PDB file of C-alpha atoms in Angstrom:
ATOM      1  CA  MET B   1      23.304  26.515  46.881  1.00 56.00           C
ATOM      2  CA  PRO B   2      26.907  25.473  47.363  1.00 59.00           C
ATOM      3  CA  THR B   3      29.268  28.252  48.248  1.00 55.00           C
ATOM      4  CA  ARG B   4      32.631  26.745  47.346  1.00 69.00           C
ATOM      5  CA  PRO B   5      33.763  28.473  44.131  1.00 73.00           C
ATOM      6  CA  GLY B   6      34.602  26.668  40.911  1.00 87.00           C
ATOM      7  CA  LEU B   7      32.379  23.614  41.347  1.00 90.00           C
ATOM      8  CA  LEU B   8      30.921  23.827  37.836  1.00 91.00           C
ATOM      9  CA  ASP B   9      34.431  24.128  36.479  1.00 91.00           C
ATOM     10  CA  ARG B  10      35.386  20.942  38.370  1.00 92.00           C
ATOM     11  CA  VAL B  11      32.371  19.071  36.958  1.00 93.00           C
ATOM     12  CA  GLU B  12      33.374  20.152  33.449  1.00 93.00           C
ATOM     13  CA  GLN B  13      36.994  19.094  34.078  1.00 93.00           C
ATOM     14  CA  TYR B  14      35.813  15.701  35.244  1.00 95.00           C
ATOM     15  CA  ALA B  15      33.733  15.234  32.156  1.00 93.00           C
ATOM     16  CA  ALA B  16      36.668  16.171  29.971  1.00 92.00           C
ATOM     17  CA  VAL B  17      38.985  13.508  31.307  1.00 94.00           C
ATOM     18  CA  ALA B  18      36.663  10.710  32.406  1.00 94.00           C
ATOM     19  CA  SER B  19      36.677   8.963  29.037  1.00 94.00           C
ATOM     20  CA  LEU B  20      40.419   9.261  28.330  1.00 93.00           C
ATOM     21  CA  PRO B  21      41.538   5.783  29.499  1.00 91.00           C
ATOM     22  CA  ASP B  22      38.895   4.023  27.370  1.00 92.00           C
ATOM     23  CA  ALA B  23      37.961   6.383  24.477  1.00 94.00           C
ATOM     24  CA  PRO B  24      40.389   9.062  23.375  1.00 92.00           C
ATOM     25  CA  PRO B  25      38.432  12.015  21.968  1.00 95.00           C
ATOM     26  CA  VAL B  26      38.249  13.247  18.369  1.00 96.00           C
ATOM     27  CA  THR B  27      37.532  16.925  18.008  1.00 96.00           C
ATOM     28  CA  ALA B  28      34.383  17.977  16.045  1.00 97.00           C
ATOM     29  CA  GLY B  29      34.587  21.782  16.138  1.00 97.00           C
ATOM     30  CA  ALA B  30      33.777  22.809  19.681  1.00 97.00           C
ATOM     31  CA  LEU B  31      32.935  19.259  20.791  1.00 97.00           C
ATOM     32  CA  ALA B  32      35.173  16.422  22.023  1.00 97.00           C
ATOM     33  CA  VAL B  33      33.891  13.090  20.802  1.00 98.00           C
ATOM     34  CA  PRO B  34      35.232  10.011  22.654  1.00 97.00           C
ATOM     35  CA  ILE B  35      35.668   7.126  20.283  1.00 97.00           C
ATOM     36  CA  GLY B  36      36.003   3.790  21.983  1.00 94.00           C
ATOM     37  CA  PRO B  37      34.359   0.353  22.299  1.00 92.00           C
ATOM     38  CA  PRO B  38      30.551   0.365  21.700  1.00 93.00           C
ATOM     39  CA  ALA B  39      30.237  -1.736  24.903  1.00 92.00           C
ATOM     40  CA  TRP B  40      31.007   1.357  27.054  1.00 93.00           C
ATOM     41  CA  PRO B  41      30.180   4.513  25.085  1.00 95.00           C
ATOM     42  CA  PHE B  42      30.777   8.040  26.290  1.00 96.00           C
ATOM     43  CA  PRO B  43      28.804  11.095  25.108  1.00 97.00           C
ATOM     44  CA  ALA B  44      30.299  13.969  23.176  1.00 98.00           C
ATOM     45  CA  ARG B  45      30.946  17.058  25.319  1.00 97.00           C
ATOM     46  CA  PRO B  46      31.927  20.657  24.819  1.00 96.00           C
ATOM     47  CA  LEU B  47      35.655  21.355  24.988  1.00 93.00           C
ATOM     48  CA  PRO B  48      36.516  22.950  28.418  1.00 85.00           C
ATOM     49  CA  GLY B  49      35.606  26.586  28.496  1.00 86.00           C
ATOM     50  CA  THR B  50      33.366  26.459  25.429  1.00 91.00           C
ATOM     51  CA  ARG B  51      30.280  28.623  25.673  1.00 91.00           C
ATOM     52  CA  ASP B  52      28.830  28.510  22.151  1.00 94.00           C
ATOM     53  CA  VAL B  53      28.408  25.416  20.004  1.00 96.00           C
ATOM     54  CA  PRO B  54      26.913  25.613  16.466  1.00 97.00           C
ATOM     55  CA  ALA B  55      24.571  22.983  15.117  1.00 97.00           C
ATOM     56  CA  ASP B  56      27.088  21.924  12.462  1.00 98.00           C
ATOM     57  CA  ASP B  57      29.484  20.823  15.247  1.00 98.00           C
ATOM     58  CA  VAL B  58      26.737  18.658  16.725  1.00 98.00           C
ATOM     59  CA  ARG B  59      26.029  17.138  13.319  1.00 98.00           C
ATOM     60  CA  ALA B  60      29.744  16.381  12.857  1.00 98.00           C
ATOM     61  CA  ALA B  61      29.939  14.821  16.327  1.00 98.00           C
ATOM     62  CA  VAL B  62      26.944  12.614  15.668  1.00 98.00           C
ATOM     63  CA  ALA B  63      28.341  11.511  12.349  1.00 98.00           C
ATOM     64  CA  LEU B  64      31.569  10.445  14.070  1.00 98.00           C
ATOM     65  CA  GLN B  65      29.623   8.529  16.742  1.00 98.00           C
ATOM     66  CA  GLU B  66      27.372   6.676  14.339  1.00 97.00           C
ATOM     67  CA  GLU B  67      30.260   5.859  11.996  1.00 97.00           C
ATOM     68  CA  ALA B  68      31.986   4.212  14.980  1.00 96.00           C
ATOM     69  CA  GLY B  69      28.890   2.241  15.922  1.00 96.00           C
ATOM     70  CA  LEU B  70      28.157   4.446  18.961  1.00 96.00           C
ATOM     71  CA  PRO B  71      24.893   5.972  19.987  1.00 96.00           C
ATOM     72  CA  ALA B  72      24.364   9.657  19.132  1.00 97.00           C
ATOM     73  CA  ALA B  73      24.693  11.361  22.477  1.00 97.00           C
ATOM     74  CA  VAL B  74      25.777  14.789  23.698  1.00 98.00           C
ATOM     75  CA  GLU B  75      25.975  15.916  27.335  1.00 97.00           C
ATOM     76  CA  TRP B  76      26.934  19.244  28.846  1.00 97.00           C
ATOM     77  CA  VAL B  77      26.600  21.525  31.877  1.00 95.00           C
ATOM     78  CA  ALA B  78      23.623  23.583  30.746  1.00 95.00           C
ATOM     79  CA  ASP B  79      24.627  26.589  32.846  1.00 92.00           C
ATOM     80  CA  ARG B  80      28.045  26.761  31.122  1.00 93.00           C
ATOM     81  CA  THR B  81      27.142  26.112  27.501  1.00 95.00           C
ATOM     82  CA  PRO B  82      23.610  27.563  27.129  1.00 93.00           C
ATOM     83  CA  THR B  83      23.566  27.571  23.292  1.00 94.00           C
ATOM     84  CA  LEU B  84      24.083  23.852  22.942  1.00 97.00           C
ATOM     85  CA  ALA B  85      20.462  22.939  23.593  1.00 97.00           C
ATOM     86  CA  ALA B  86      19.297  24.902  20.614  1.00 97.00           C
ATOM     87  CA  ALA B  87      22.155  23.547  18.453  1.00 98.00           C
ATOM     88  CA  ALA B  88      21.344  20.003  19.350  1.00 98.00           C
ATOM     89  CA  ARG B  89      17.666  20.466  18.485  1.00 98.00           C
ATOM     90  CA  ALA B  90      18.644  22.036  15.168  1.00 98.00           C
ATOM     91  CA  ALA B  91      20.744  18.975  14.486  1.00 97.00           C
ATOM     92  CA  GLY B  92      17.702  16.683  14.990  1.00 97.00           C
ATOM     93  CA  LEU B  93      18.319  15.545  18.576  1.00 98.00           C
ATOM     94  CA  VAL B  94      15.915  15.531  21.494  1.00 97.00           C
ATOM     95  CA  VAL B  95      17.113  17.603  24.393  1.00 97.00           C
ATOM     96  CA  THR B  96      16.339  17.064  28.093  1.00 97.00           C
ATOM     97  CA  GLU B  97      17.704  18.888  31.101  1.00 97.00           C
ATOM     98  CA  PHE B  98      18.185  17.187  34.484  1.00 96.00           C
ATOM     99  CA  PRO B  99      19.071  18.567  37.940  1.00 96.00           C
ATOM    100  CA  LEU B 100      22.796  18.602  38.704  1.00 96.00           C
ATOM    101  CA  LEU B 101      23.551  18.233  42.415  1.00 95.00           C
ATOM    102  CA  VAL B 102      26.707  18.213  44.451  1.00 93.00           C
ATOM    103  CA  ALA B 103      27.632  16.722  47.788  1.00 87.00           C
ATOM    104  CA  ASP B 104      29.897  19.654  48.811  1.00 68.00           C
ATOM    105  CA  GLU B 105      29.410  18.916  52.512  1.00 70.00           C
ATOM    106  CA  PRO B 106      29.034  15.606  54.383  1.00 68.00           C
ATOM    107  CA  VAL B 107      25.632  14.048  53.660  1.00 69.00           C
ATOM    108  CA  GLU B 108      23.387  12.351  56.199  1.00 69.00           C
ATOM    109  CA  LEU B 109      23.064   8.528  55.959  1.00 71.00           C
ATOM    110  CA  LEU B 110      19.635   7.301  57.120  1.00 72.00           C
ATOM    111  CA  LEU B 111      19.550   3.623  56.246  1.00 75.00           C
ATOM    112  CA  PRO B 112      16.099   1.981  56.740  1.00 76.00           C
ATOM    113  CA  HIS B 113      15.947  -0.717  59.418  1.00 80.00           C
ATOM    114  CA  GLY B 114      16.922  -4.155  58.164  1.00 84.00           C
ATOM    115  CA  VAL B 115      18.755  -2.895  55.069  1.00 87.00           C
ATOM    116  CA  ARG B 116      22.475  -3.656  54.700  1.00 91.00           C
ATOM    117  CA  LEU B 117      24.989  -2.228  52.239  1.00 92.00           C
ATOM    118  CA  TYR B 118      27.697  -4.215  50.391  1.00 94.00           C
ATOM    119  CA  LEU B 119      30.448  -3.252  47.963  1.00 95.00           C
ATOM    120  CA  VAL B 120      30.402  -5.508  44.950  1.00 96.00           C
ATOM    121  CA  GLY B 121      33.648  -7.110  43.844  1.00 96.00           C
ATOM    122  CA  ALA B 122      34.781  -7.616  40.256  1.00 95.00           C
ATOM    123  CA  GLU B 123      34.384 -11.393  40.484  1.00 95.00           C
ATOM    124  CA  ASP B 124      30.997 -11.387  42.133  1.00 94.00           C
ATOM    125  CA  PRO B 125      28.806 -13.827  40.209  1.00 93.00           C
ATOM    126  CA  ALA B 126      25.805 -11.499  40.717  1.00 92.00           C
ATOM    127  CA  LEU B 127      27.578  -8.617  38.988  1.00 92.00           C
ATOM    128  CA  PRO B 128      25.639  -9.118  35.710  1.00 90.00           C
ATOM    129  CA  HIS B 129      22.382  -8.913  37.684  1.00 87.00           C
ATOM    130  CA  TYR B 130      23.510  -5.640  39.373  1.00 89.00           C
ATOM    131  CA  GLN B 131      24.669  -4.307  35.997  1.00 88.00           C
ATOM    132  CA  HIS B 132      21.195  -4.939  34.590  1.00 84.00           C
ATOM    133  CA  LEU B 133      19.607  -3.076  37.526  1.00 82.00           C
ATOM    134  CA  LEU B 134      22.074  -0.188  37.238  1.00 82.00           C
ATOM    135  CA  GLU B 135      21.202   0.264  33.552  1.00 81.00           C
ATOM    136  CA  THR B 136      17.475  -0.423  33.558  1.00 77.00           C
ATOM    137  CA  GLY B 137      16.280   0.178  37.085  1.00 72.00           C
ATOM    138  CA  PHE B 138      13.947  -2.137  38.900  1.00 68.00           C
ATOM    139  CA  ALA B 139      10.942  -3.314  36.888  1.00 55.00           C
ATOM    140  CA  PRO B 140       8.020  -4.826  38.909  1.00 49.00           C
ATOM    141  CA  HIS B 141       9.059  -8.144  40.438  1.00 45.00           C
ATOM    142  CA  ALA B 142      12.636  -7.681  39.295  1.00 43.00           C
ATOM    143  CA  GLU B 143      13.737  -8.106  42.893  1.00 44.00           C
ATOM    144  CA  ASP B 144      12.107 -11.583  43.019  1.00 44.00           C
ATOM    145  CA  THR B 145      14.551 -13.148  40.579  1.00 45.00           C
ATOM    146  CA  ASP B 146      18.214 -13.690  40.092  1.00 44.00           C
ATOM    147  CA  ASP B 147      17.819 -13.492  36.261  1.00 48.00           C
ATOM    148  CA  PRO B 148      20.295 -10.853  35.147  1.00 46.00           C
ATOM    149  CA  GLY B 149      18.045  -9.859  32.235  1.00 50.00           C
ATOM    150  CA  HIS B 150      20.547 -11.051  29.580  1.00 55.00           C
ATOM    151  CA  PRO B 151      23.037  -8.217  29.940  1.00 58.00           C
ATOM    152  CA  ASP B 152      25.549  -7.563  27.163  1.00 76.00           C
ATOM    153  CA  GLN B 153      28.495  -9.870  27.890  1.00 87.00           C
ATOM    154  CA  ALA B 154      30.972  -7.395  26.396  1.00 89.00           C
ATOM    155  CA  ARG B 155      29.640  -4.653  28.659  1.00 89.00           C
ATOM    156  CA  THR B 156      29.780  -6.974  31.672  1.00 91.00           C
ATOM    157  CA  ALA B 157      33.398  -7.689  30.834  1.00 93.00           C
ATOM    158  CA  VAL B 158      34.159  -3.934  30.810  1.00 93.00           C
ATOM    159  CA  LEU B 159      32.367  -3.407  34.094  1.00 93.00           C
ATOM    160  CA  ARG B 160      34.328  -6.219  35.752  1.00 95.00           C
ATOM    161  CA  GLU B 161      37.541  -4.575  34.589  1.00 96.00           C
ATOM    162  CA  ARG B 162      36.433  -1.161  35.754  1.00 95.00           C
ATOM    163  CA  VAL B 163      35.455  -2.573  39.176  1.00 96.00           C
ATOM    164  CA  ALA B 164      38.803  -4.402  39.451  1.00 97.00           C
ATOM    165  CA  THR B 165      40.745  -1.263  38.715  1.00 95.00           C
ATOM    166  CA  GLY B 166      38.643   0.986  40.928  1.00 95.00           C
ATOM    167  CA  ARG B 167      37.264   3.133  38.092  1.00 95.00           C
ATOM    168  CA  THR B 168      33.694   2.037  38.977  1.00 96.00           C
ATOM    169  CA  VAL B 169      32.573   1.318  42.554  1.00 96.00           C
ATOM    170  CA  VAL B 170      29.298  -0.674  42.741  1.00 96.00           C
ATOM    171  CA  MET B 171      27.272  -0.845  45.947  1.00 96.00           C
ATOM    172  CA  VAL B 172      24.110  -2.804  46.654  1.00 94.00           C
ATOM    173  CA  ALA B 173      21.470  -2.493  49.348  1.00 91.00           C
ATOM    174  CA  VAL B 174      20.090  -5.855  50.509  1.00 91.00           C
ATOM    175  CA  GLU B 175      16.993  -6.605  52.681  1.00 88.00           C
ATOM    176  CA  ASP B 176      16.071 -10.139  53.636  1.00 87.00           C
ATOM    177  CA  GLY B 177      18.634 -11.456  51.166  1.00 87.00           C
ATOM    178  CA  THR B 178      17.194  -9.577  48.228  1.00 86.00           C
ATOM    179  CA  PRO B 179      18.709  -6.577  46.432  1.00 89.00           C
ATOM    180  CA  VAL B 180      16.480  -3.530  46.996  1.00 88.00           C
ATOM    181  CA  ALA B 181      18.749  -0.790  45.563  1.00 90.00           C
ATOM    182  CA  VAL B 182      21.944  -0.576  43.571  1.00 93.00           C
ATOM    183  CA  GLY B 183      24.191   2.241  42.532  1.00 93.00           C
ATOM    184  CA  SER B 184      27.742   3.183  41.664  1.00 95.00           C
ATOM    185  CA  HIS B 185      30.245   5.943  41.556  1.00 96.00           C
ATOM    186  CA  GLN B 186      33.065   6.621  39.116  1.00 97.00           C
ATOM    187  CA  PRO B 187      36.206   8.258  40.530  1.00 97.00           C
ATOM    188  CA  VAL B 188      38.510  10.200  38.209  1.00 96.00           C
ATOM    189  CA  ASP B 189      41.798  11.963  38.861  1.00 95.00           C
ATOM    190  CA  VAL B 190      41.403  15.600  37.828  1.00 94.00           C
ATOM    191  CA  ASP B 191      44.739  17.405  37.956  1.00 91.00           C
ATOM    192  CA  GLY B 192      45.907  15.470  40.955  1.00 93.00           C
ATOM    193  CA  THR B 193      42.588  15.623  42.875  1.00 93.00           C
ATOM    194  CA  GLU B 194      39.922  12.945  42.791  1.00 96.00           C
ATOM    195  CA  VAL B 195      36.367  13.753  41.672  1.00 96.00           C
ATOM    196  CA  SER B 196      33.611  11.162  41.442  1.00 96.00           C
ATOM    197  CA  GLU B 197      30.200  11.001  39.884  1.00 96.00           C
ATOM    198  CA  VAL B 198      27.394   8.933  41.412  1.00 94.00           C
ATOM    199  CA  VAL B 199      25.519   7.178  38.638  1.00 91.00           C
ATOM    200  CA  GLY B 200      22.829   4.553  38.105  1.00 84.00           C
ATOM    201  CA  VAL B 201      21.126   4.663  41.539  1.00 87.00           C
ATOM    202  CA  ALA B 202      17.969   2.557  41.287  1.00 85.00           C
ATOM    203  CA  SER B 203      15.678   1.237  43.955  1.00 82.00           C
ATOM    204  CA  SER B 204      13.054  -1.574  44.086  1.00 77.00           C
ATOM    205  CA  VAL B 205       9.534  -0.598  42.964  1.00 69.00           C
ATOM    206  CA  ARG B 206       8.175  -2.182  46.143  1.00 67.00           C
ATOM    207  CA  ARG B 207      10.558  -0.369  48.466  1.00 60.00           C
ATOM    208  CA  ARG B 208      10.233   3.131  47.061  1.00 62.00           C
ATOM    209  CA  GLY B 209       9.153   5.862  49.402  1.00 61.00           C
ATOM    210  CA  ARG B 210      11.304   4.487  52.254  1.00 68.00           C
ATOM    211  CA  GLY B 211      14.406   6.392  51.380  1.00 74.00           C
ATOM    212  CA  VAL B 212      16.457   3.401  50.320  1.00 83.00           C
ATOM    213  CA  GLY B 213      17.716   5.031  47.134  1.00 82.00           C
ATOM    214  CA  ALA B 214      18.681   8.251  48.902  1.00 82.00           C
ATOM    215  CA  ALA B 215      20.370   6.282  51.652  1.00 84.00           C
ATOM    216  CA  LEU B 216      22.351   4.276  49.089  1.00 88.00           C
ATOM    217  CA  ALA B 217      23.382   7.524  47.302  1.00 87.00           C
ATOM    218  CA  SER B 218      24.513   8.917  50.671  1.00 87.00           C
ATOM    219  CA  ALA B 219      26.574   5.771  51.329  1.00 90.00           C
ATOM    220  CA  LEU B 220      28.168   6.043  47.915  1.00 92.00           C
ATOM    221  CA  VAL B 221      29.072   9.601  48.668  1.00 90.00           C
ATOM    222  CA  ALA B 222      30.537   8.651  52.047  1.00 89.00           C
ATOM    223  CA  GLN B 223      32.599   5.913  50.371  1.00 92.00           C
ATOM    224  CA  ALA B 224      33.733   8.242  47.537  1.00 93.00           C
ATOM    225  CA  ARG B 225      34.670  11.069  49.887  1.00 90.00           C
ATOM    226  CA  GLU B 226      37.229   8.810  51.584  1.00 91.00           C
ATOM    227  CA  THR B 227      39.499   9.813  48.631  1.00 93.00           C
ATOM    228  CA  ALA B 228      37.449  12.329  46.497  1.00 93.00           C
ATOM    229  CA  ASP B 229      37.453  16.062  47.013  1.00 91.00           C
ATOM    230  CA  LEU B 230      34.132  16.462  45.139  1.00 92.00           C
ATOM    231  CA  VAL B 231      31.143  14.156  44.484  1.00 94.00           C
ATOM    232  CA  PHE B 232      28.211  15.028  42.205  1.00 95.00           C
ATOM    233  CA  LEU B 233      25.323  13.436  40.483  1.00 94.00           C
ATOM    234  CA  THR B 234      22.598  14.110  37.876  1.00 95.00           C
ATOM    235  CA  ALA B 235      19.098  13.333  39.192  1.00 92.00           C
ATOM    236  CA  GLY B 236      16.398  11.837  37.052  1.00 89.00           C
ATOM    237  CA  ASP B 237      13.921  14.673  37.697  1.00 92.00           C
ATOM    238  CA  ASP B 238      13.051  17.467  40.103  1.00 93.00           C
ATOM    239  CA  ASP B 239      11.226  15.106  42.530  1.00 89.00           C
ATOM    240  CA  VAL B 240      14.249  12.808  42.776  1.00 87.00           C
ATOM    241  CA  ALA B 241      16.500  15.896  43.225  1.00 90.00           C
ATOM    242  CA  ARG B 242      14.390  17.020  46.188  1.00 88.00           C
ATOM    243  CA  VAL B 243      14.846  13.551  47.794  1.00 81.00           C
ATOM    244  CA  TYR B 244      18.598  13.932  47.522  1.00 83.00           C
ATOM    245  CA  GLU B 245      18.446  17.475  48.825  1.00 86.00           C
ATOM    246  CA  ARG B 246      16.770  16.179  52.040  1.00 78.00           C
ATOM    247  CA  VAL B 247      19.850  14.070  52.764  1.00 77.00           C
ATOM    248  CA  GLY B 248      22.348  16.815  52.156  1.00 81.00           C
ATOM    249  CA  PHE B 249      22.931  17.209  48.423  1.00 88.00           C
ATOM    250  CA  ALA B 250      22.829  20.770  47.040  1.00 91.00           C
ATOM    251  CA  TRP B 251      21.385  21.867  43.735  1.00 93.00           C
ATOM    252  CA  LEU B 252      24.222  23.195  41.519  1.00 93.00           C
ATOM    253  CA  GLY B 253      22.709  23.543  38.031  1.00 94.00           C
ATOM    254  CA  SER B 254      21.458  21.467  35.188  1.00 96.00           C
ATOM    255  CA  THR B 255      22.882  18.702  32.945  1.00 97.00           C
ATOM    256  CA  GLY B 256      21.838  18.848  29.324  1.00 97.00           C
ATOM    257  CA  VAL B 257      21.406  15.534  27.467  1.00 97.00           C
ATOM    258  CA  ALA B 258      20.765  15.176  23.742  1.00 98.00           C
ATOM    259  CA  ALA B 259      20.054  11.981  21.837  1.00 97.00           C
ATOM    260  CA  ARG B 260      18.289  10.629  18.798  1.00 95.00           C
ATOM    261  CA  PRO B 261      14.436  10.475  19.127  1.00 92.00           C
ATOM    262  CA  ALA B 262      13.223   7.174  20.527  1.00 82.00           C
ATOM    263  CA  GLY B 263      12.105   4.715  17.856  1.00 68.00           C
TER     264      GLY B 263
END
């Protein structure tokens, strides 16, 4: 476990300010609900320092989101707001918890032979393709085509703007001219110190098991730590978390996610 004090506080502070440039929050009881363009939605989150959230606050937050054409979504640091899971379920949402990891120390970069890493520019014509992979992962044979999968043009426009302004950094791993992994990190100024979250790391189905995804995540951390004091991520499951741990990430806690039932 990381020993530097206050890391969960920093993660909560990051979450509280990350949406401010794009989606100023509206308060629903103990929850802050960012209301902005549907092309780049942000989840509702507990106000900093909140430990208890009633179900009525979750219902109010969801009502605000759906009225604005946004998906019903709530996220939180499970270790800091333990009552929110039960409140979200009582409000009709499905709750999942994911491992929360931090790169509190330098991580080890072990890039497989023949794989090269590139930062993606805002005007890169392949950005829609990378956007599709960031959001959906690699389906079988996805790496064999340049079809961007018909990404939302409005969302692509937002991503281009975020890349141009440095609010999203996209990196792609390429082998034999083909993307084999893609990921990003999102730096935010938190009280004068930069914190960044690694998001959307996905690797090719054919190349899984070689450590490409973990290597890309490590490279994103190295790039982020050039200016960031803290870098963290939420892993998709315990097995993925263990892969990240092997390259130097440390398990910090859990991220709670609540959304409407699928279908």
